[in-house]
Tab-separated table of C-alpha atoms in Angstrom:
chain	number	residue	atom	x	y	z
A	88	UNK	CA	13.926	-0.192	13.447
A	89	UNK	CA	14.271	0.472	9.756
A	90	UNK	CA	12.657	3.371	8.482
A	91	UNK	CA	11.795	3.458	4.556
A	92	UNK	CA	11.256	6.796	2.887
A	93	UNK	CA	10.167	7.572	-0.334
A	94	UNK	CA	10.989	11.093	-1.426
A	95	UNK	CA	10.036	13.581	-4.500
A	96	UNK	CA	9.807	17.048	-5.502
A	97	UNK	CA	12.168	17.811	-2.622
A	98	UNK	CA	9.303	16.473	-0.275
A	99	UNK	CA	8.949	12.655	2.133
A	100	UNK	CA	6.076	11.448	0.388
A	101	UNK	CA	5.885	8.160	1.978
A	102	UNK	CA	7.279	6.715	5.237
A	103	UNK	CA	7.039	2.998	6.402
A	104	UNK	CA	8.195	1.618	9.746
A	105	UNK	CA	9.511	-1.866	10.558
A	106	UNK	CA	11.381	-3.870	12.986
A	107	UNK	CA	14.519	-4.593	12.017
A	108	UNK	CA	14.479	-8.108	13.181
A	109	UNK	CA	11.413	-10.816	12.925
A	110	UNK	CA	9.197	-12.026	10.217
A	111	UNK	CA	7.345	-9.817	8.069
A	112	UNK	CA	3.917	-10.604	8.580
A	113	UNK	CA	1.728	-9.149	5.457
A	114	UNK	CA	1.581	-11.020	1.966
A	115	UNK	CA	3.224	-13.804	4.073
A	116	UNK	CA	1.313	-17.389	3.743
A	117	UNK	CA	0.653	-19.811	6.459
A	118	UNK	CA	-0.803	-23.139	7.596
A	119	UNK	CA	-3.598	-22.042	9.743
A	120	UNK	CA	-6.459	-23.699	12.261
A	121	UNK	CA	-10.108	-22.511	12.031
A	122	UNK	CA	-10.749	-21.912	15.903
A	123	UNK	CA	-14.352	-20.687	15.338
A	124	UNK	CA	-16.991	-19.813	13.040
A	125	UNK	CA	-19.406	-16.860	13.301
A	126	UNK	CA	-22.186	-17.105	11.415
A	127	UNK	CA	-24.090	-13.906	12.469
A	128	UNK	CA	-20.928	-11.821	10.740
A	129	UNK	CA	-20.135	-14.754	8.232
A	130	UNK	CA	-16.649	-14.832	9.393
A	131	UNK	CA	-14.347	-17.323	10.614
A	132	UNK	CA	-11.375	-16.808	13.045
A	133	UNK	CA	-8.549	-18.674	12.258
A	134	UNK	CA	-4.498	-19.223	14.320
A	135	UNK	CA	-1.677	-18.667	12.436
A	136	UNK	CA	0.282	-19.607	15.101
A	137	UNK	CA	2.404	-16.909	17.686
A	138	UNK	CA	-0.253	-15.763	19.451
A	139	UNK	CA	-1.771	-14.180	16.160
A	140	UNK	CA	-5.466	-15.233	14.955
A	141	UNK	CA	-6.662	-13.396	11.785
A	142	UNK	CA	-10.202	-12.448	10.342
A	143	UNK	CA	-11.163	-14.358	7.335
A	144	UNK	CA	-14.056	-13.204	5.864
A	145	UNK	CA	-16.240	-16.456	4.741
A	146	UNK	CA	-18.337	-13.610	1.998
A	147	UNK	CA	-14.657	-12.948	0.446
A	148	UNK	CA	-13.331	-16.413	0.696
A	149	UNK	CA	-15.707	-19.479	-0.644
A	150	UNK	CA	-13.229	-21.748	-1.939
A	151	UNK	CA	-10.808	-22.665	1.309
A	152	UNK	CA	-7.381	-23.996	0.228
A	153	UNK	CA	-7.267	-26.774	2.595
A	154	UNK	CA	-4.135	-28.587	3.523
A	155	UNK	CA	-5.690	-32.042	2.726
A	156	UNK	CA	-8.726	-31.536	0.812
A	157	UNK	CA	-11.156	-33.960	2.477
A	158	UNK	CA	-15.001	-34.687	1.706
A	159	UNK	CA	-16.801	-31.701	3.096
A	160	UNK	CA	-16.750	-27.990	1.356
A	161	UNK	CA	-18.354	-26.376	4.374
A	162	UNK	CA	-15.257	-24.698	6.250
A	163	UNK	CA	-15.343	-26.365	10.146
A	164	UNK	CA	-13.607	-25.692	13.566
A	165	UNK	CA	-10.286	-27.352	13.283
A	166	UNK	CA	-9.759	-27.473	9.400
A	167	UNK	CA	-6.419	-26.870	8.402
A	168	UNK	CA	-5.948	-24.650	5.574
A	169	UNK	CA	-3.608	-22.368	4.082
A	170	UNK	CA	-4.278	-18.437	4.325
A	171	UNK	CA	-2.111	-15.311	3.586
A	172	UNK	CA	-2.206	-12.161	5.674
A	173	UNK	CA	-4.084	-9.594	3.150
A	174	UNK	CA	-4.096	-6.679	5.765
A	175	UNK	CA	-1.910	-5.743	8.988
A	176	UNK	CA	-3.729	-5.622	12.574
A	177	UNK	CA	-5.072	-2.098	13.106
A	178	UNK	CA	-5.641	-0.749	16.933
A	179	UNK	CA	-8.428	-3.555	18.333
A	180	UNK	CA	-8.573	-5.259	14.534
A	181	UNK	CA	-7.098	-8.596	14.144
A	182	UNK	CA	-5.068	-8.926	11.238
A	183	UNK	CA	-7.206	-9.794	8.020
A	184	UNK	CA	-6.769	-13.200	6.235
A	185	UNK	CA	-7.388	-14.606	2.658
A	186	UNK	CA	-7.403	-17.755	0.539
A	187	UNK	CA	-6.875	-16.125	-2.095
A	188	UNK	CA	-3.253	-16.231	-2.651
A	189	UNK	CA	-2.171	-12.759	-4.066
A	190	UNK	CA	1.848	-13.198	-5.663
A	191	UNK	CA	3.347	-9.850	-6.456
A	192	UNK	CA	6.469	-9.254	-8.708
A	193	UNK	CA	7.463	-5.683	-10.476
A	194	UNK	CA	5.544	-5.944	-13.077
A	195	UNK	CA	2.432	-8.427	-12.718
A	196	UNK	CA	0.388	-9.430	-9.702
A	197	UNK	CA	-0.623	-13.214	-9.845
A	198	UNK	CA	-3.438	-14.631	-7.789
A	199	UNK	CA	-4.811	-18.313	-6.961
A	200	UNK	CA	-8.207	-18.487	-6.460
A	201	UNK	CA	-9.858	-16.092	-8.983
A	202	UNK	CA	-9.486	-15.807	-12.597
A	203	UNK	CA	-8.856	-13.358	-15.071
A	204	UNK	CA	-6.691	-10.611	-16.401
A	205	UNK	CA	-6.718	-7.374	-16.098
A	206	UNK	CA	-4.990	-4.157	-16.102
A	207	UNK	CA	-3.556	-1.285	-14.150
A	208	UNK	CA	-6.355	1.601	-13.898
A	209	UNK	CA	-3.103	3.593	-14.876
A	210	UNK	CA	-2.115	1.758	-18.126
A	211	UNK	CA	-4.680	3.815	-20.853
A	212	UNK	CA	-3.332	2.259	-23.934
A	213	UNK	CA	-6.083	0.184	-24.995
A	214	UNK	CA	-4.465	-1.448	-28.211
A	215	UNK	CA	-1.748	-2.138	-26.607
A	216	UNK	CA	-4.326	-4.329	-23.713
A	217	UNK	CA	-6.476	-5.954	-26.382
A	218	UNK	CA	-3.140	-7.143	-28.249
A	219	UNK	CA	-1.856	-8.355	-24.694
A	220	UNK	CA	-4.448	-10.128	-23.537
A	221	UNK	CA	-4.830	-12.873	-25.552
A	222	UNK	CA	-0.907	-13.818	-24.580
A	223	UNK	CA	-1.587	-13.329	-21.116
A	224	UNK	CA	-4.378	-15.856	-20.488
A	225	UNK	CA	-2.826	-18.579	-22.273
A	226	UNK	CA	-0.122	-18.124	-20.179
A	227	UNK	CA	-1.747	-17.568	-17.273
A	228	UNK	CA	-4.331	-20.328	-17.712
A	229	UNK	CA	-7.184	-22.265	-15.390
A	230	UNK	CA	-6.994	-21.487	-11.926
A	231	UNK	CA	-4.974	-18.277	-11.932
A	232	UNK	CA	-5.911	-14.412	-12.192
A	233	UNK	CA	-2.998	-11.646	-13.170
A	234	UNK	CA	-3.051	-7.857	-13.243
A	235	UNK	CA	-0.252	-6.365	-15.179
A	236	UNK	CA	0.967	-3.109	-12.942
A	237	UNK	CA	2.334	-0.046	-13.909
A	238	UNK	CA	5.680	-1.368	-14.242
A	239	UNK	CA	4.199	-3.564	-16.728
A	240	UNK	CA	3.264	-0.793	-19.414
A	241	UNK	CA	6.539	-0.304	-21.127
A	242	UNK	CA	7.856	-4.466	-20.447
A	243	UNK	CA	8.039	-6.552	-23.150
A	244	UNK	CA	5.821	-9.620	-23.641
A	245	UNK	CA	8.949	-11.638	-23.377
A	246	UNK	CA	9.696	-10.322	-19.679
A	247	UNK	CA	5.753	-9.928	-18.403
A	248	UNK	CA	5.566	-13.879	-19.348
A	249	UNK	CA	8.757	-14.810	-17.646
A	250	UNK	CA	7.742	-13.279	-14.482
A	251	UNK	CA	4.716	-15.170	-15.085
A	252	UNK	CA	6.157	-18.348	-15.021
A	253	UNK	CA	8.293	-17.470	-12.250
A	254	UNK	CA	5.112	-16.474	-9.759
A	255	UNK	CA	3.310	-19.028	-10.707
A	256	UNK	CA	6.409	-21.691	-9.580
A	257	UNK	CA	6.602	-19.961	-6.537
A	258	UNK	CA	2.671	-21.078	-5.812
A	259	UNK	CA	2.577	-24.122	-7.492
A	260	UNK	CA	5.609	-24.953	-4.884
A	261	UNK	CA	3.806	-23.867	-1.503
A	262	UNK	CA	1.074	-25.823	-2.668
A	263	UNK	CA	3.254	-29.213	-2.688
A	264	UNK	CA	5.167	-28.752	-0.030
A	265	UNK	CA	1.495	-27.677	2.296
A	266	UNK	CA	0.411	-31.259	2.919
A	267	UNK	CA	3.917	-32.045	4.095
A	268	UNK	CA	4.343	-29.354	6.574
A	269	UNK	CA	2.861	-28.611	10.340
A	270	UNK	CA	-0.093	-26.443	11.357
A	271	UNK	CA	1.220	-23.116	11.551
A	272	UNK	CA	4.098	-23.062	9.590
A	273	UNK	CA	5.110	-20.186	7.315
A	274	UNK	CA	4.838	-21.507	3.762
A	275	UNK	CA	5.969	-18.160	1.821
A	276	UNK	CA	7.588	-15.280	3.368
A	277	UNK	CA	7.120	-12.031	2.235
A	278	UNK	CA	9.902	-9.374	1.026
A	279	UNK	CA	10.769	-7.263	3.757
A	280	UNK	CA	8.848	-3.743	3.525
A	281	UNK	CA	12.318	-1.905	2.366
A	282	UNK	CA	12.666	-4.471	-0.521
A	283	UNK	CA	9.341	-4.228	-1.344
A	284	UNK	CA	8.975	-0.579	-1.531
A	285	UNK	CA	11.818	-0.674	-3.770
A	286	UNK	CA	9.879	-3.105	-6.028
A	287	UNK	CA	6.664	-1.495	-6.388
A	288	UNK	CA	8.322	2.121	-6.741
A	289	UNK	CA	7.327	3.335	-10.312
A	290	UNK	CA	10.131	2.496	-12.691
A	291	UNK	CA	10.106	5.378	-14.573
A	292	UNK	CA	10.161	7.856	-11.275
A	293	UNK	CA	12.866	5.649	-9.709
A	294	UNK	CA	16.127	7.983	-9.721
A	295	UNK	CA	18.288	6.319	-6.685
A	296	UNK	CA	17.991	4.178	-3.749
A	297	UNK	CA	20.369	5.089	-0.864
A	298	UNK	CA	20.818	4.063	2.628
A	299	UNK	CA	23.484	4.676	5.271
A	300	UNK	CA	23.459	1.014	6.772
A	301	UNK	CA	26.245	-1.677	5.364
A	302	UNK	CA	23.659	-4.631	6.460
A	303	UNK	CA	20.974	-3.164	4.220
A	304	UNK	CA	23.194	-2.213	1.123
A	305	UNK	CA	24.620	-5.954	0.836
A	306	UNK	CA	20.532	-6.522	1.185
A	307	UNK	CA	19.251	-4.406	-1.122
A	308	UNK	CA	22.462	-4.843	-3.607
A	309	UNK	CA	21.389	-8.998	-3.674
A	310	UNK	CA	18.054	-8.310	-3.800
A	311	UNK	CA	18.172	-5.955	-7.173
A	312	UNK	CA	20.745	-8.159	-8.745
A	313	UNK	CA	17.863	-11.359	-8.753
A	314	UNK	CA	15.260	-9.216	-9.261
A	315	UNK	CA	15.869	-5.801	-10.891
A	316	UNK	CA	19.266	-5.842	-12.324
A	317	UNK	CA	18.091	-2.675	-14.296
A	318	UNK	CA	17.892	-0.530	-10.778
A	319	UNK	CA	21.630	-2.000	-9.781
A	320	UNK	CA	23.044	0.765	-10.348
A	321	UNK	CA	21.069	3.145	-8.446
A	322	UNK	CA	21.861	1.791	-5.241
A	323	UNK	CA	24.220	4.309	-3.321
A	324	UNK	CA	26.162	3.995	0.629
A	325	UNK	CA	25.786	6.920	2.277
A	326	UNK	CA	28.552	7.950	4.258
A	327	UNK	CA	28.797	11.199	6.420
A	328	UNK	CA	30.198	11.605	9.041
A	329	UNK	CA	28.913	14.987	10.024
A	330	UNK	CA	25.680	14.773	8.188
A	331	UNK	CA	23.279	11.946	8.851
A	332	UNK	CA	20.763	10.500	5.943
A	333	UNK	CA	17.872	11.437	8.765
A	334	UNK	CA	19.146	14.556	8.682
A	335	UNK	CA	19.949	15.411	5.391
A	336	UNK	CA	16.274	14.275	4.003
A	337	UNK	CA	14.877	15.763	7.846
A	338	UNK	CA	13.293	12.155	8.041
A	339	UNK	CA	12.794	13.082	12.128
A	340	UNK	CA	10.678	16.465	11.820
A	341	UNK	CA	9.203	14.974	8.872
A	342	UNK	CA	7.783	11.910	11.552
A	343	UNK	CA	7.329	14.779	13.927
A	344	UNK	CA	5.115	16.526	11.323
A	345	UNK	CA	2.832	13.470	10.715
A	346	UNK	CA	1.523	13.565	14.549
A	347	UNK	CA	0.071	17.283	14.112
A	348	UNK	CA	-3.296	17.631	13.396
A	349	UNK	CA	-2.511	20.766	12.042
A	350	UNK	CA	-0.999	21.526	8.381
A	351	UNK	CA	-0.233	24.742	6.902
A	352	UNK	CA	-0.360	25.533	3.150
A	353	UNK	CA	1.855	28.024	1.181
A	354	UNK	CA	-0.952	30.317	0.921
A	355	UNK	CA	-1.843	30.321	4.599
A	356	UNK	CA	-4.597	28.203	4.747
A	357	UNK	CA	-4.500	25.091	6.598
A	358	UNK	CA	-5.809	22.128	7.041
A	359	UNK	CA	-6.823	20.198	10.306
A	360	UNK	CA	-6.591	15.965	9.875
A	361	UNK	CA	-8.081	13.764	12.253
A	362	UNK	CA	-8.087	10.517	12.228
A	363	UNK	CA	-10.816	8.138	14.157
A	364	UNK	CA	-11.777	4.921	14.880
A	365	UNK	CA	-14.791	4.571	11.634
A	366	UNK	CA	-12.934	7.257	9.611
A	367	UNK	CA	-10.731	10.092	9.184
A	368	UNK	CA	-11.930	13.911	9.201
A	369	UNK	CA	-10.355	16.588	7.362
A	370	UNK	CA	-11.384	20.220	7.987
A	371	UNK	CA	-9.835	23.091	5.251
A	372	UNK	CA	-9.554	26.582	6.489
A	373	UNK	CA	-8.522	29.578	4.854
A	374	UNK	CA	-6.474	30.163	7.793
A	375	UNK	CA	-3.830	33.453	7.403
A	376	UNK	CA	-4.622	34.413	3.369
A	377	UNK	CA	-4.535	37.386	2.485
A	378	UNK	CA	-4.374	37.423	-1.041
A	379	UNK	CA	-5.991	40.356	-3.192
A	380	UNK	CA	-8.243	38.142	-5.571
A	381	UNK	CA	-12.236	37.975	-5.194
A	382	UNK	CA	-13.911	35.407	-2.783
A	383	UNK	CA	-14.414	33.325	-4.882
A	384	UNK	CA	-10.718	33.449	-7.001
A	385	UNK	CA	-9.193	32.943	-3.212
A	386	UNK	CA	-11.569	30.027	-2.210
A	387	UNK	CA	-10.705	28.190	-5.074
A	388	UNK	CA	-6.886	28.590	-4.624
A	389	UNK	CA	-6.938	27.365	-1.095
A	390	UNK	CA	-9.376	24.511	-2.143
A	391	UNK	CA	-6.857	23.109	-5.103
A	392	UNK	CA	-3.838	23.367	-2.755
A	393	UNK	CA	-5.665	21.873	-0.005
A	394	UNK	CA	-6.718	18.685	-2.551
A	395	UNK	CA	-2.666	18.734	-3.436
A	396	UNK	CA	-1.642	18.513	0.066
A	397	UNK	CA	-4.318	16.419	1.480
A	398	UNK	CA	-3.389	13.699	-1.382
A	399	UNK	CA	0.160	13.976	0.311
A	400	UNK	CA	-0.971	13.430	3.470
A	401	UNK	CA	-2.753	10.420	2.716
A	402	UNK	CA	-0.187	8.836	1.331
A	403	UNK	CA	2.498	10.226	4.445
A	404	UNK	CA	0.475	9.337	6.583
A	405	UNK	CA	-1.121	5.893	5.307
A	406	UNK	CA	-4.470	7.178	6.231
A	407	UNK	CA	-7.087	4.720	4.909
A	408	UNK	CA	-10.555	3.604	4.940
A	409	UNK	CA	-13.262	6.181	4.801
A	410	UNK	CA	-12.295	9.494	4.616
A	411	UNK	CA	-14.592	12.590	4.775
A	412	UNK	CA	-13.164	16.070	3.733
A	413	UNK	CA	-14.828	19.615	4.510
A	414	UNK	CA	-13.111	22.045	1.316
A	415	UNK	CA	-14.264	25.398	1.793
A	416	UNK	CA	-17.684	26.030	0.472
A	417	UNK	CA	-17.834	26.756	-3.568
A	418	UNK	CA	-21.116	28.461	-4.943
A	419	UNK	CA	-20.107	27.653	-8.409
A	420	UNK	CA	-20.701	24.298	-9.815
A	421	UNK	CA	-17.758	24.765	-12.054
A	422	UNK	CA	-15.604	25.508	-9.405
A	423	UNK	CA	-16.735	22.778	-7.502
A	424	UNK	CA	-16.087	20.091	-10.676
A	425	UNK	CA	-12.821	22.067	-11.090
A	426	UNK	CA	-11.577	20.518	-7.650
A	427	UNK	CA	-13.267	17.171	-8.059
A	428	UNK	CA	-11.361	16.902	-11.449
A	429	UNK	CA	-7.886	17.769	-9.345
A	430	UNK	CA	-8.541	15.803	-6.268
A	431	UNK	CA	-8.907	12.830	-8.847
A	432	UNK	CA	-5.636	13.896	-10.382
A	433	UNK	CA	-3.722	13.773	-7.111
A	434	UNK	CA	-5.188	10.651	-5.931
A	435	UNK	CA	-4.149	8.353	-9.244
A	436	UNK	CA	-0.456	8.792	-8.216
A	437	UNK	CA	-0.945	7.155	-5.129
A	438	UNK	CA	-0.006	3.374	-5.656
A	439	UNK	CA	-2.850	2.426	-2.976
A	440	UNK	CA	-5.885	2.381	-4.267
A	441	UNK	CA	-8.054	5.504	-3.611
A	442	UNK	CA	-11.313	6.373	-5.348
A	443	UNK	CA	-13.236	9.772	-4.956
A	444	UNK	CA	-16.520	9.219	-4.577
A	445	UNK	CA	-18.847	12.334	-4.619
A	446	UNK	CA	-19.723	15.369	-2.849
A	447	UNK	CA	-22.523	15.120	-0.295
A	448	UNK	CA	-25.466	17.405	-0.014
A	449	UNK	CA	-23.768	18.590	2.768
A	450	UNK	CA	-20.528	19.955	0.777
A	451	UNK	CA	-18.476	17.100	2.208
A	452	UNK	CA	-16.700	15.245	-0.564
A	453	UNK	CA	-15.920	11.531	0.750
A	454	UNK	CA	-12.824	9.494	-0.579
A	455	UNK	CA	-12.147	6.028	0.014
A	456	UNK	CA	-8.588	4.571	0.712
A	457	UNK	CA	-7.718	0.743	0.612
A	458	UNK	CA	-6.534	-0.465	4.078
A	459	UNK	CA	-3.518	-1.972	4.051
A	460	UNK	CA	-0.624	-1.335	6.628
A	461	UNK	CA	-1.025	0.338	9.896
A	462	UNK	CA	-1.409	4.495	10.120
A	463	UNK	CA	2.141	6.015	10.602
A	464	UNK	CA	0.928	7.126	13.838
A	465	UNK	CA	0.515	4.059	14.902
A	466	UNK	CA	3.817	2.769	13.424
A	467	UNK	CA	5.372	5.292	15.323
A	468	UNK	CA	3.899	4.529	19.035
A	469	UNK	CA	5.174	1.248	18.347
A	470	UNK	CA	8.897	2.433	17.231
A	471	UNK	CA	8.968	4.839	20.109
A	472	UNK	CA	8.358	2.568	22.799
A	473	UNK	CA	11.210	0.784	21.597
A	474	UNK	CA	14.910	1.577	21.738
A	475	UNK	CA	17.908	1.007	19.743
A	476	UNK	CA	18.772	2.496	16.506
A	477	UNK	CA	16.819	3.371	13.288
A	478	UNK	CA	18.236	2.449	9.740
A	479	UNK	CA	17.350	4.419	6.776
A	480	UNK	CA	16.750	3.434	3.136
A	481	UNK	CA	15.881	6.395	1.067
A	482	UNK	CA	14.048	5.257	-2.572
């Protein structure tokens, strides 16, 4: 099992999970069979071949990238076409499926199927867009859509359109080779979740990558020298022989810490996080705090850290979907903005999408959080009921 970490501020703010051996199965693009169609959900169900049959939504997906593009529009039982995992299986969930072929480098993200181009939410320099733009969708041209990431804000036009050129090869050759190729083969397979980590970490934040495993240095060293040459030189071996990387970055009580439902702040409050099958629930309490400010001085201090920490969690804990959070109650309405503003704050440095959406009449403010990869805590059933050793990559 290889265990990625992500770590800041003396803190694991991220952890991902993966088998050491086997294909990594999200962003990767197959040849797959329609086996049915449901029309009360508007849905279709197609193989991809090992035992694994994905959701593709026929509301997201209207133009099907079919192997050999025949007479009839209308998707059918039995039509070949190509599709690329969008979203990992969660619990009972099949694994989600889309014809819209998404192609993700450092600094742009290039997709088939829609058009466009558009920006990072977190790139604000609008001259610097408007100038851009122009050079982007020449480049980019009919059939394609980009988004320039938050890599891409301090790139040159010279490197944004060579990556370009470069993603838009990579699709142009899956879509040769398809017609030539069996159902069920794996046209495009996706960086391993290590490597990609390391790609999407924010340039500017990126410090050093180190892991303590020889096969994943001569990896990671081959992978940065194609694509990142700039990061090269970050890249360290760890070697200690009475100090493992687990240990010296406490990677294990930091896993350990993920399956609590319980987590205390620095100013004894606390927070209780649970997670269910429509969304996840997060209570704040005040907890042990004892502090010698008013009511309403005290509430608010609990209520900021709590947004701080509960953006952490999130992200440590890849909690996603709908999420529902009970602060403390606020009788001030600019107390309550106050927090709204900060929870906002927190939430823009998480590279997954997450939007704050209001506070109910109830007091309960609700988040959203794109879904992705699997919960740790379901990563982590599935690493513990299997043995051998874990490999770390610190980023």
């Amino acid at each position: 099992m290889i265990c990625t970490a992500l770590a800041g501020d003396r803190k694991i703010l991220q952890i991902r999970l993966e088998p050491d051996e086997g294909e990594t199965l999200l962003n990767s693009i197959y040849i797959g069979k329609v086996q049915n169609i449901r029309k009360n959900i508007n849905a279709a169900f197609v193989d991809i071949g090992g035992g694994i049959t994905g959701y593709y939504s026929l509301t997201d997906n209207q133009n099907h990238q079919y192997v050999n593009p025949g007479t009839h529009k209308e998707l059918r039982v039995g039509d070949e076409i190509i599709v690329q995992v969008s979203r990992e299986a969660v619990k009972t969930k099949a694994p989600v499926l889309s014809g819209n072929l998404v192609f993700t480098g450092k600094l742009t993200v290039l997709t088939a199927g829609k058009s466009g181009v558009g920006f990072s939410n977190k790139i604000t320099d609008r001259q610097w867009k408007n100038a851009l733009r122009p050079v982007l969708e020449q480049e980019v041209g009919e059939g394609y859509g980009l988004i320039v990431r938050t890599n891409g804000k301090d790139a040159s036009s010279k490197e944004l359109l060579a990556e370009i050129r470069s993603l838009k090869k990579t699709c142009s050759d899956i879509m040769k080779s398809a017609p030539y190729r069996s159902c069920y083969s794996r046209l495009y397979q996706a960086p391993a979740a290590f490597l990609a980590g390391i790609r999407d970490a924010y340039a500017d934040q990126l410090q050093e990558i180190v892991t303590d495993d020889t096969s994943l240095y001569e990896q990671i060293d081959g992978f940065l020298k194609q694509e990142q040459p700039e990061d090269a030189g970050k890249l360290r071996l760890y070697q200690d022989d009475l100090l493992s990387l687990s240990s010296l970055y406490c990677l294990d009580k930091a896993m350990e810490d993920v399956t609590a439902d319980r987590v205390w702040l620095k100013s004894g409050g606390y927070l209780v996080i649970e997670p269910t099958e429509a969304l996840v629930v997060i209570d704040v309490n005040t907890g042990k705090y004892s502090g010698k400010k008013t009511m309403q001085e005290t509430i608010l201090k609990i209520n900021l850290e709590a947004a701080e920490e509960i953006g952490r969690q999130l992200r440590l804990r890849n909690l996603s979907g709908i999420i529902i959070v009970d602060f403390i109650d606020m009788a001030a309405e600019e107390d309550r903005k106050r927090l709204l503003e900060h929870l906002e704050a927190v939430v823009r440095l998480d590279p997954v999408k997450t939007t704050v959406v209001d506070i109910t009449k109830l007091n309960l403010v609700e988040l959203t959080r794109k879904k992705i990869h699997r919960p740790l805590h379901e990563q982590l059933s599935a690493w513990r009921k299997t043995s051998g050793n874990t490999k770390e990559t610190l980023v």
